[in-house]
Amino acid sequence: MDIKSSQKKIRQLLKEKHAILLVHNYQRGEIQDIADLTGDSLGLSIEASKTDAEIIVFCGVHFMAETASILCPEKKVLLPVSSAGCPMADMIDAKSLIKKKSEFPGVPVVTYVNSPAEVKAESDLCCTSANAIQVVKSLKGYNSVLMVPDKNLAKFTQRHTDKKILIWDGFCPYHDRLSADKAKAVKDNHPQAIFLAHPECRPEVIDLADEVKSTSGMLDYVSKSSHKEFIIGTEIGLLHTLKTQNPDKIFIPADIDMVCEEMKLTHLEDIIHALETLTNVIKVDEDIRVRAKAAVERMLSIPRD
Ligand code: 13P
Ligand code: SF4
């Protein structure tokens, strides 16, 4: 089936099954183009918590579909490719977090949503790349916070708070791939461009950035900016929407090798298969779900800027 026919078929199936298609900003362009909503982890979690659709088809990676299922246990949440995981989320598990917590009694744990449900269940609050600073600031009366699993997001947050941030040694292999030398070379070649970096980038890359934003934060910034040229320091899937929404602006990837292989596993055919068979349902054990939900909901209750 060609792309247009597959897209049409998916829209038809979504209607028949009373389903909604949520798509992360790093997904393939042809999937983003037919989404009910594209967004960052925070925006998609909020939409998942509000939708009245019976089925959520989540095009992203496992932790994202899992978060939707944590928030809406009565809905069927489908992840079209069940093996689409997040290597950073795999860098932590509940047992090792419990051990770490015992070393820092009384210190609250803020867990990036890029983590397994069992880890969220052991956490006080979740955060995303869009709200990590506000989440940490909301912890009034605490001098230290343990942030897991992304060391780069934790170090970025440390720049914006007087609290001591204790870090975990996790990272995103695709964002961590961008070196300061590479970013500097691209900046030197495009001196008039604004450099936008994701907080999952290394500290020495963050030092070079004009703005540090989540994926949706970047989309928002670009749409409001009068600048014409932008260097994009995140996974290259975001360039599709940036170009579609801003046809008069120029986008330069900071590194064309910033490709999340797991995000690219999903194809239109996988969505058709998931909708036709209603397979690849993501479910979380109820005891873990209830505790993980509390951490996600505490995050969602913090006002956005
Ligand atoms: P955003 O929440 O900024 O979309 O990031 C999600 C992610 O997985 C980044 O690697
Ligand atoms: Fe995980 Fe990195 Fe892929 Fe985001 S880009 S899903 S953090 S591996």
mmCIF file of C-alpha atoms and ligand atoms in Angstrom:
data_model
loop_
_atom_site.group_PDB
_atom_site.id
_atom_site.type_symbol
_atom_site.label_atom_id
_atom_site.label_comp_id
_atom_site.label_asym_id
_atom_site.label_seq_id
_atom_site.Cartn_x
_atom_site.Cartn_y
_atom_site.Cartn_z
ATOM 1 C CA MET A 1 0.000 0.000 0.000
ATOM 2 C CA ASP A 2 1.353 3.481 -0.778
ATOM 3 C CA ILE A 3 1.739 6.149 1.913
ATOM 4 C CA LYS A 4 -1.455 8.076 1.079
ATOM 5 C CA SER A 5 -3.623 4.896 1.050
ATOM 6 C CA SER A 6 -2.123 3.705 4.356
ATOM 7 C CA GLN A 7 -2.735 7.105 5.943
ATOM 8 C CA LYS A 8 -6.346 7.098 4.715
ATOM 9 C CA LYS A 9 -6.887 3.580 6.027
ATOM 10 C CA ILE A 10 -5.531 4.546 9.461
ATOM 11 C CA ARG A 11 -7.849 7.555 9.706
ATOM 12 C CA GLN A 12 -10.793 5.301 8.753
ATOM 13 C CA LEU A 13 -9.856 2.651 11.327
ATOM 14 C CA LEU A 14 -9.419 5.299 14.033
ATOM 15 C CA LYS A 15 -12.959 6.511 13.362
ATOM 16 C CA GLU A 16 -14.457 2.997 13.336
ATOM 17 C CA LYS A 17 -12.738 2.000 16.583
ATOM 18 C CA HIS A 18 -13.292 5.318 18.448
ATOM 19 C CA ALA A 19 -9.552 5.640 18.784
ATOM 20 C CA ILE A 20 -7.191 8.597 19.036
ATOM 21 C CA LEU A 21 -3.700 8.742 17.516
ATOM 22 C CA LEU A 22 -1.092 10.410 19.745
ATOM 23 C CA VAL A 23 2.286 10.893 18.068
ATOM 24 C CA HIS A 24 5.580 12.021 19.546
ATOM 25 C CA ASN A 25 7.546 14.749 17.765
ATOM 26 C CA TYR A 26 10.343 12.265 16.868
ATOM 27 C CA GLN A 27 8.129 9.887 14.870
ATOM 28 C CA ARG A 28 8.371 9.507 11.087
ATOM 29 C CA GLY A 29 6.903 12.453 9.172
ATOM 30 C CA GLU A 30 4.160 10.411 7.492
ATOM 31 C CA ILE A 31 2.892 9.373 10.943
ATOM 32 C CA GLN A 32 3.084 12.878 12.431
ATOM 33 C CA ASP A 33 1.034 14.146 9.467
ATOM 34 C CA ILE A 34 -2.059 12.073 10.377
ATOM 35 C CA ALA A 35 -1.943 12.436 14.164
ATOM 36 C CA ASP A 36 -4.820 13.719 16.260
ATOM 37 C CA LEU A 37 -2.100 15.286 18.356
ATOM 38 C CA THR A 38 1.670 15.550 18.041
ATOM 39 C CA GLY A 39 3.637 16.731 21.009
ATOM 40 C CA ASP A 40 6.298 16.288 23.652
ATOM 41 C CA SER A 41 6.048 13.838 26.528
ATOM 42 C CA LEU A 42 4.248 16.346 28.744
ATOM 43 C CA GLY A 43 1.694 17.446 26.139
ATOM 44 C CA LEU A 44 0.897 13.873 25.172
ATOM 45 C CA SER A 45 0.523 12.782 28.829
ATOM 46 C CA ILE A 46 -1.917 15.634 29.426
ATOM 47 C CA GLU A 47 -3.935 14.719 26.323
ATOM 48 C CA ALA A 48 -3.974 11.049 27.352
ATOM 49 C CA SER A 49 -5.372 12.041 30.743
ATOM 50 C CA LYS A 50 -8.181 14.077 29.133
ATOM 51 C CA THR A 51 -9.333 12.122 26.090
ATOM 52 C CA ASP A 52 -12.714 10.392 25.997
ATOM 53 C CA ALA A 53 -11.621 8.052 23.175
ATOM 54 C CA GLU A 54 -11.876 4.350 24.053
ATOM 55 C CA ILE A 55 -8.559 3.420 22.467
ATOM 56 C CA ILE A 56 -5.293 5.369 22.476
ATOM 57 C CA VAL A 57 -2.794 4.452 19.762
ATOM 58 C CA PHE A 58 0.507 5.793 21.020
ATOM 59 C CA CYS A 59 3.222 6.264 18.445
ATOM 60 C CA GLY A 60 6.325 6.774 20.486
ATOM 61 C CA VAL A 61 8.285 4.496 22.786
ATOM 62 C CA HIS A 62 7.221 2.161 25.570
ATOM 63 C CA PHE A 63 7.411 4.570 28.530
ATOM 64 C CA MET A 64 5.097 7.016 26.748
ATOM 65 C CA ALA A 65 2.367 4.429 26.122
ATOM 66 C CA GLU A 66 2.897 3.160 29.659
ATOM 67 C CA THR A 67 2.340 6.665 31.052
ATOM 68 C CA ALA A 68 -0.926 6.896 29.096
ATOM 69 C CA SER A 69 -1.990 3.515 30.509
ATOM 70 C CA ILE A 70 -1.039 4.600 34.046
ATOM 71 C CA LEU A 71 -3.292 7.636 33.686
ATOM 72 C CA CYS A 72 -6.177 5.885 31.888
ATOM 73 C CA PRO A 73 -6.365 2.230 33.022
ATOM 74 C CA GLU A 74 -9.910 1.882 31.659
ATOM 75 C CA LYS A 75 -8.711 2.631 28.119
ATOM 76 C CA LYS A 76 -6.925 0.319 25.717
ATOM 77 C CA VAL A 77 -3.486 1.797 25.038
ATOM 78 C CA LEU A 78 -1.762 0.363 21.982
ATOM 79 C CA LEU A 79 1.944 0.674 21.212
ATOM 80 C CA PRO A 80 2.114 -0.362 17.528
ATOM 81 C CA VAL A 81 5.661 -1.818 17.861
ATOM 82 C CA SER A 82 6.026 -3.514 21.219
ATOM 83 C CA SER A 83 9.835 -3.573 21.041
ATOM 84 C CA ALA A 84 10.083 0.241 20.744
ATOM 85 C CA GLY A 85 11.784 1.063 24.040
ATOM 86 C CA CYS A 86 13.935 3.897 25.336
ATOM 87 C CA PRO A 87 17.567 3.035 26.140
ATOM 88 C CA MET A 88 17.657 5.738 28.822
ATOM 89 C CA ALA A 89 14.591 4.274 30.553
ATOM 90 C CA ASP A 90 16.419 0.924 30.609
ATOM 91 C CA MET A 91 19.294 2.480 32.596
ATOM 92 C CA ILE A 92 17.297 2.303 35.838
ATOM 93 C CA ASP A 93 15.117 -0.207 37.664
ATOM 94 C CA ALA A 94 13.124 -0.154 40.905
ATOM 95 C CA LYS A 95 15.588 -2.296 42.862
ATOM 96 C CA SER A 96 18.564 -0.022 42.183
ATOM 97 C CA LEU A 97 16.498 3.109 42.880
ATOM 98 C CA ILE A 98 15.348 1.695 46.243
ATOM 99 C CA LYS A 99 19.006 1.043 47.112
ATOM 100 C CA LYS A 100 20.007 4.578 46.113
ATOM 101 C CA LYS A 101 17.113 6.080 48.132
ATOM 102 C CA SER A 102 18.368 4.254 51.232
ATOM 103 C CA GLU A 103 21.650 6.196 50.885
ATOM 104 C CA PHE A 104 19.743 9.518 50.978
ATOM 105 C CA PRO A 105 16.906 9.139 53.493
ATOM 106 C CA GLY A 106 14.330 11.947 53.361
ATOM 107 C CA VAL A 107 15.550 13.252 49.998
ATOM 108 C CA PRO A 108 12.689 13.493 47.483
ATOM 109 C CA VAL A 109 13.022 11.649 44.169
ATOM 110 C CA VAL A 110 12.099 13.385 40.906
ATOM 111 C CA THR A 111 11.899 10.902 38.049
ATOM 112 C CA TYR A 112 12.017 11.837 34.390
ATOM 113 C CA VAL A 113 9.034 10.303 32.569
ATOM 114 C CA ASN A 114 11.592 8.458 30.405
ATOM 115 C CA SER A 115 11.581 5.637 32.954
ATOM 116 C CA PRO A 116 9.757 2.356 33.676
ATOM 117 C CA ALA A 117 6.473 2.420 35.641
ATOM 118 C CA GLU A 118 8.093 0.484 38.528
ATOM 119 C CA VAL A 119 10.600 3.344 38.913
ATOM 120 C CA LYS A 120 7.888 6.008 38.807
ATOM 121 C CA ALA A 121 6.141 4.009 41.547
ATOM 122 C CA GLU A 122 9.185 4.499 43.828
ATOM 123 C CA SER A 123 9.317 8.248 43.130
ATOM 124 C CA ASP A 124 7.802 11.314 44.754
ATOM 125 C CA LEU A 125 7.169 13.198 41.519
ATOM 126 C CA CYS A 126 7.752 12.832 37.808
ATOM 127 C CA CYS A 127 9.024 15.505 35.459
ATOM 128 C CA THR A 128 9.518 15.959 31.745
ATOM 129 C CA SER A 129 12.062 18.015 29.838
ATOM 130 C CA ALA A 130 9.436 20.795 29.676
ATOM 131 C CA ASN A 131 8.864 21.176 33.419
ATOM 132 C CA ALA A 132 11.886 19.753 35.309
ATOM 133 C CA ILE A 133 12.841 23.165 36.746
ATOM 134 C CA GLN A 134 9.311 23.977 37.979
ATOM 135 C CA VAL A 135 8.953 20.468 39.454
ATOM 136 C CA VAL A 136 12.181 20.800 41.459
ATOM 137 C CA LYS A 137 11.271 24.338 42.553
ATOM 138 C CA SER A 138 7.889 23.065 43.762
ATOM 139 C CA LEU A 139 9.673 20.963 46.403
ATOM 140 C CA LYS A 140 9.655 23.672 49.051
ATOM 141 C CA GLY A 141 11.571 22.970 52.246
ATOM 142 C CA TYR A 142 14.003 20.451 50.747
ATOM 143 C CA ASN A 143 17.666 21.310 50.219
ATOM 144 C CA SER A 144 18.482 18.243 48.111
ATOM 145 C CA VAL A 145 16.654 16.365 45.366
ATOM 146 C CA LEU A 146 17.573 13.073 43.692
ATOM 147 C CA MET A 147 16.885 13.299 39.941
ATOM 148 C CA VAL A 148 16.812 10.101 37.884
ATOM 149 C CA PRO A 149 17.658 8.682 35.380
ATOM 150 C CA ASP A 150 19.053 11.427 33.081
ATOM 151 C CA LYS A 151 22.286 12.973 34.334
ATOM 152 C CA ASN A 152 22.191 15.675 31.656
ATOM 153 C CA LEU A 153 18.662 16.829 32.525
ATOM 154 C CA ALA A 154 19.692 16.788 36.214
ATOM 155 C CA LYS A 155 22.790 18.908 35.518
ATOM 156 C CA PHE A 156 20.726 21.330 33.427
ATOM 157 C CA THR A 157 18.189 21.652 36.273
ATOM 158 C CA GLN A 158 21.031 22.269 38.743
ATOM 159 C CA ARG A 159 21.815 25.514 36.872
ATOM 160 C CA HIS A 160 18.369 26.853 37.800
ATOM 161 C CA THR A 161 18.045 25.943 41.474
ATOM 162 C CA ASP A 162 19.938 26.433 44.736
ATOM 163 C CA LYS A 163 18.930 22.944 45.861
ATOM 164 C CA LYS A 164 21.617 20.279 45.578
ATOM 165 C CA ILE A 165 20.705 17.930 42.733
ATOM 166 C CA LEU A 166 21.904 14.367 43.208
ATOM 167 C CA ILE A 167 22.243 12.618 39.872
ATOM 168 C CA TRP A 168 21.876 9.136 38.395
ATOM 169 C CA ASP A 169 24.257 8.005 35.688
ATOM 170 C CA GLY A 170 21.698 7.591 32.859
ATOM 171 C CA PHE A 171 21.608 9.397 29.543
ATOM 172 C CA CYS A 172 20.043 9.390 26.100
ATOM 173 C CA PRO A 173 22.565 7.845 23.707
ATOM 174 C CA TYR A 174 21.303 9.981 20.832
ATOM 175 C CA HIS A 175 21.390 13.356 22.580
ATOM 176 C CA ASP A 176 24.617 12.528 24.382
ATOM 177 C CA ARG A 177 26.120 11.870 20.943
ATOM 178 C CA LEU A 178 26.211 15.592 20.129
ATOM 179 C CA SER A 179 29.679 16.873 21.041
ATOM 180 C CA ALA A 180 30.550 20.479 21.845
ATOM 181 C CA ASP A 181 33.074 20.457 18.964
ATOM 182 C CA LYS A 182 30.376 19.419 16.525
ATOM 183 C CA ALA A 183 27.891 21.997 17.832
ATOM 184 C CA LYS A 184 30.561 24.701 17.703
ATOM 185 C CA ALA A 185 31.491 23.832 14.116
ATOM 186 C CA VAL A 186 27.821 24.058 13.025
ATOM 187 C CA LYS A 187 27.463 27.380 14.863
ATOM 188 C CA ASP A 188 30.620 28.718 13.185
ATOM 189 C CA ASN A 189 29.167 27.777 9.772
ATOM 190 C CA HIS A 190 25.852 29.485 10.579
ATOM 191 C CA PRO A 191 26.780 32.474 12.752
ATOM 192 C CA GLN A 192 23.375 34.136 12.400
ATOM 193 C CA ALA A 193 21.396 31.044 13.479
ATOM 194 C CA ILE A 194 19.809 30.582 16.911
ATOM 195 C CA PHE A 195 20.999 27.338 18.542
ATOM 196 C CA LEU A 196 18.222 25.409 20.340
ATOM 197 C CA ALA A 197 19.332 22.455 22.470
ATOM 198 C CA HIS A 198 17.346 19.778 24.313
ATOM 199 C CA PRO A 199 18.135 19.412 28.045
ATOM 200 C CA GLU A 200 19.230 15.816 27.382
ATOM 201 C CA CYS A 201 22.344 17.243 25.677
ATOM 202 C CA ARG A 202 25.682 17.306 27.474
ATOM 203 C CA PRO A 203 26.492 20.324 29.724
ATOM 204 C CA GLU A 204 29.222 21.572 27.356
ATOM 205 C CA VAL A 205 26.619 21.638 24.539
ATOM 206 C CA ILE A 206 24.103 23.415 26.791
ATOM 207 C CA ASP A 207 26.815 26.060 27.379
ATOM 208 C CA LEU A 208 26.737 26.827 23.643
ATOM 209 C CA ALA A 209 22.946 26.991 23.311
ATOM 210 C CA ASP A 210 20.912 30.171 22.948
ATOM 211 C CA GLU A 211 17.836 28.395 24.332
ATOM 212 C CA VAL A 212 17.278 25.017 26.031
ATOM 213 C CA LYS A 213 13.829 23.570 25.366
ATOM 214 C CA SER A 214 11.735 20.416 25.175
ATOM 215 C CA THR A 215 10.658 19.399 21.653
ATOM 216 C CA SER A 216 7.338 21.265 21.891
ATOM 217 C CA GLY A 217 9.153 24.159 23.553
ATOM 218 C CA MET A 218 11.343 24.393 20.445
ATOM 219 C CA LEU A 219 8.285 24.381 18.149
ATOM 220 C CA ASP A 220 6.700 27.122 20.189
ATOM 221 C CA TYR A 221 9.869 29.217 20.323
ATOM 222 C CA VAL A 222 10.459 29.004 16.557
ATOM 223 C CA SER A 223 6.864 29.894 15.669
ATOM 224 C CA LYS A 224 7.054 33.056 17.806
ATOM 225 C CA SER A 225 10.584 34.099 16.794
ATOM 226 C CA SER A 226 11.335 36.697 14.132
ATOM 227 C CA HIS A 227 14.650 34.918 13.431
ATOM 228 C CA LYS A 228 14.940 33.016 10.158
ATOM 229 C CA GLU A 229 17.604 30.390 10.877
ATOM 230 C CA PHE A 230 17.836 27.791 13.655
ATOM 231 C CA ILE A 231 20.277 25.038 14.591
ATOM 232 C CA ILE A 232 18.303 22.170 16.118
ATOM 233 C CA GLY A 233 20.038 20.208 18.878
ATOM 234 C CA THR A 234 17.648 17.321 19.278
ATOM 235 C CA GLU A 235 16.501 14.142 17.497
ATOM 236 C CA ILE A 236 16.094 14.935 13.815
ATOM 237 C CA GLY A 237 12.414 13.848 13.670
ATOM 238 C CA LEU A 238 11.512 17.275 15.020
ATOM 239 C CA LEU A 239 12.732 18.896 11.802
ATOM 240 C CA HIS A 240 9.707 17.520 9.934
ATOM 241 C CA THR A 241 7.177 19.488 11.981
ATOM 242 C CA LEU A 242 9.455 22.519 12.237
ATOM 243 C CA LYS A 243 9.664 22.686 8.432
ATOM 244 C CA THR A 244 5.939 22.012 7.921
ATOM 245 C CA GLN A 245 4.891 24.692 10.397
ATOM 246 C CA ASN A 246 7.512 27.255 9.339
ATOM 247 C CA PRO A 247 8.052 26.933 5.583
ATOM 248 C CA ASP A 248 9.809 30.329 5.408
ATOM 249 C CA LYS A 249 12.457 29.440 8.037
ATOM 250 C CA ILE A 250 15.709 27.467 7.751
ATOM 251 C CA PHE A 251 16.580 24.555 10.045
ATOM 252 C CA ILE A 252 20.018 23.016 10.402
ATOM 253 C CA PRO A 253 20.403 19.782 12.392
ATOM 254 C CA ALA A 254 23.197 20.117 14.959
ATOM 255 C CA ASP A 255 24.160 16.530 14.113
ATOM 256 C CA ILE A 256 22.437 14.370 11.489
ATOM 257 C CA ASP A 257 23.383 11.301 13.550
ATOM 258 C CA MET A 258 20.928 12.263 16.299
ATOM 259 C CA VAL A 259 18.443 9.619 15.165
ATOM 260 C CA CYS A 260 16.545 7.668 17.838
ATOM 261 C CA GLU A 261 16.395 4.208 16.303
ATOM 262 C CA GLU A 262 13.585 3.129 18.636
ATOM 263 C CA MET A 263 11.403 6.070 17.604
ATOM 264 C CA LYS A 264 11.873 5.105 13.972
ATOM 265 C CA LEU A 265 10.746 1.478 14.438
ATOM 266 C CA THR A 266 7.089 2.416 13.919
ATOM 267 C CA HIS A 267 5.730 2.434 10.360
ATOM 268 C CA LEU A 268 2.234 3.111 9.006
ATOM 269 C CA GLU A 269 1.697 -0.661 8.519
ATOM 270 C CA ASP A 270 2.291 -1.254 12.246
ATOM 271 C CA ILE A 271 -0.456 1.212 13.130
ATOM 272 C CA ILE A 272 -2.866 -0.499 10.717
ATOM 273 C CA HIS A 273 -2.016 -3.884 12.233
ATOM 274 C CA ALA A 274 -2.444 -2.640 15.802
ATOM 275 C CA LEU A 275 -5.822 -1.086 15.000
ATOM 276 C CA GLU A 276 -7.109 -4.089 13.043
ATOM 277 C CA THR A 277 -6.100 -6.649 15.659
ATOM 278 C CA LEU A 278 -6.181 -4.449 18.793
ATOM 279 C CA THR A 279 -2.905 -6.043 19.855
ATOM 280 C CA ASN A 280 0.203 -4.694 21.608
ATOM 281 C CA VAL A 281 -1.855 -3.465 24.544
ATOM 282 C CA ILE A 282 0.238 -1.798 27.250
ATOM 283 C CA LYS A 283 -0.918 -2.594 30.801
ATOM 284 C CA VAL A 284 0.711 -1.938 34.133
ATOM 285 C CA ASP A 285 0.374 -4.093 37.238
ATOM 286 C CA GLU A 286 -2.292 -2.384 39.405
ATOM 287 C CA ASP A 287 -0.181 -1.914 42.544
ATOM 288 C CA ILE A 288 2.628 -0.301 40.523
ATOM 289 C CA ARG A 289 0.163 1.713 38.430
ATOM 290 C CA VAL A 290 -1.530 3.348 41.429
ATOM 291 C CA ARG A 291 1.798 4.436 42.934
ATOM 292 C CA ALA A 292 3.212 5.572 39.576
ATOM 293 C CA LYS A 293 0.018 7.512 38.863
ATOM 294 C CA ALA A 294 0.431 9.485 42.099
ATOM 295 C CA ALA A 295 3.914 10.618 40.971
ATOM 296 C CA VAL A 296 2.669 11.550 37.472
ATOM 297 C CA GLU A 297 -0.382 13.379 38.840
ATOM 298 C CA ARG A 298 1.714 15.367 41.312
ATOM 299 C CA MET A 299 3.683 16.566 38.283
ATOM 300 C CA LEU A 300 0.537 17.384 36.300
ATOM 301 C CA SER A 301 -0.836 19.438 39.198
ATOM 302 C CA ILE A 302 2.118 21.876 38.981
ATOM 303 C CA PRO A 303 1.128 24.916 36.909
ATOM 304 C CA ARG A 304 2.907 25.288 33.544
ATOM 305 C CA ASP A 305 4.651 28.570 32.708
HETATM 306 P P1 13P B 1 10.307 15.695 24.927
HETATM 307 O O1 13P B 1 9.484 15.489 26.127
HETATM 308 O O2 13P B 1 11.059 16.997 24.914
HETATM 309 O O3 13P B 1 9.527 15.523 23.678
HETATM 310 O O4 13P B 1 11.465 14.605 24.932
HETATM 311 C C1 13P B 1 11.168 13.245 24.952
HETATM 312 C C2 13P B 1 12.346 12.458 24.670
HETATM 313 O O5 13P B 1 12.320 11.272 24.657
HETATM 314 C C3 13P B 1 13.559 13.182 24.426
HETATM 315 O O6 13P B 1 14.547 12.336 24.068
HETATM 316 FE FE1 SF4 B 2 14.819 7.672 24.754
HETATM 317 FE FE2 SF4 B 2 16.644 9.278 23.672
HETATM 318 FE FE3 SF4 B 2 14.927 8.026 22.109
HETATM 319 FE FE4 SF4 B 2 14.126 10.026 23.710
HETATM 320 S S1 SF4 B 2 15.518 10.158 21.975
HETATM 321 S S2 SF4 B 2 13.097 8.077 23.409
HETATM 322 S S3 SF4 B 2 15.428 9.673 25.485
HETATM 323 S S4 SF4 B 2 16.489 7.074 23.415
#
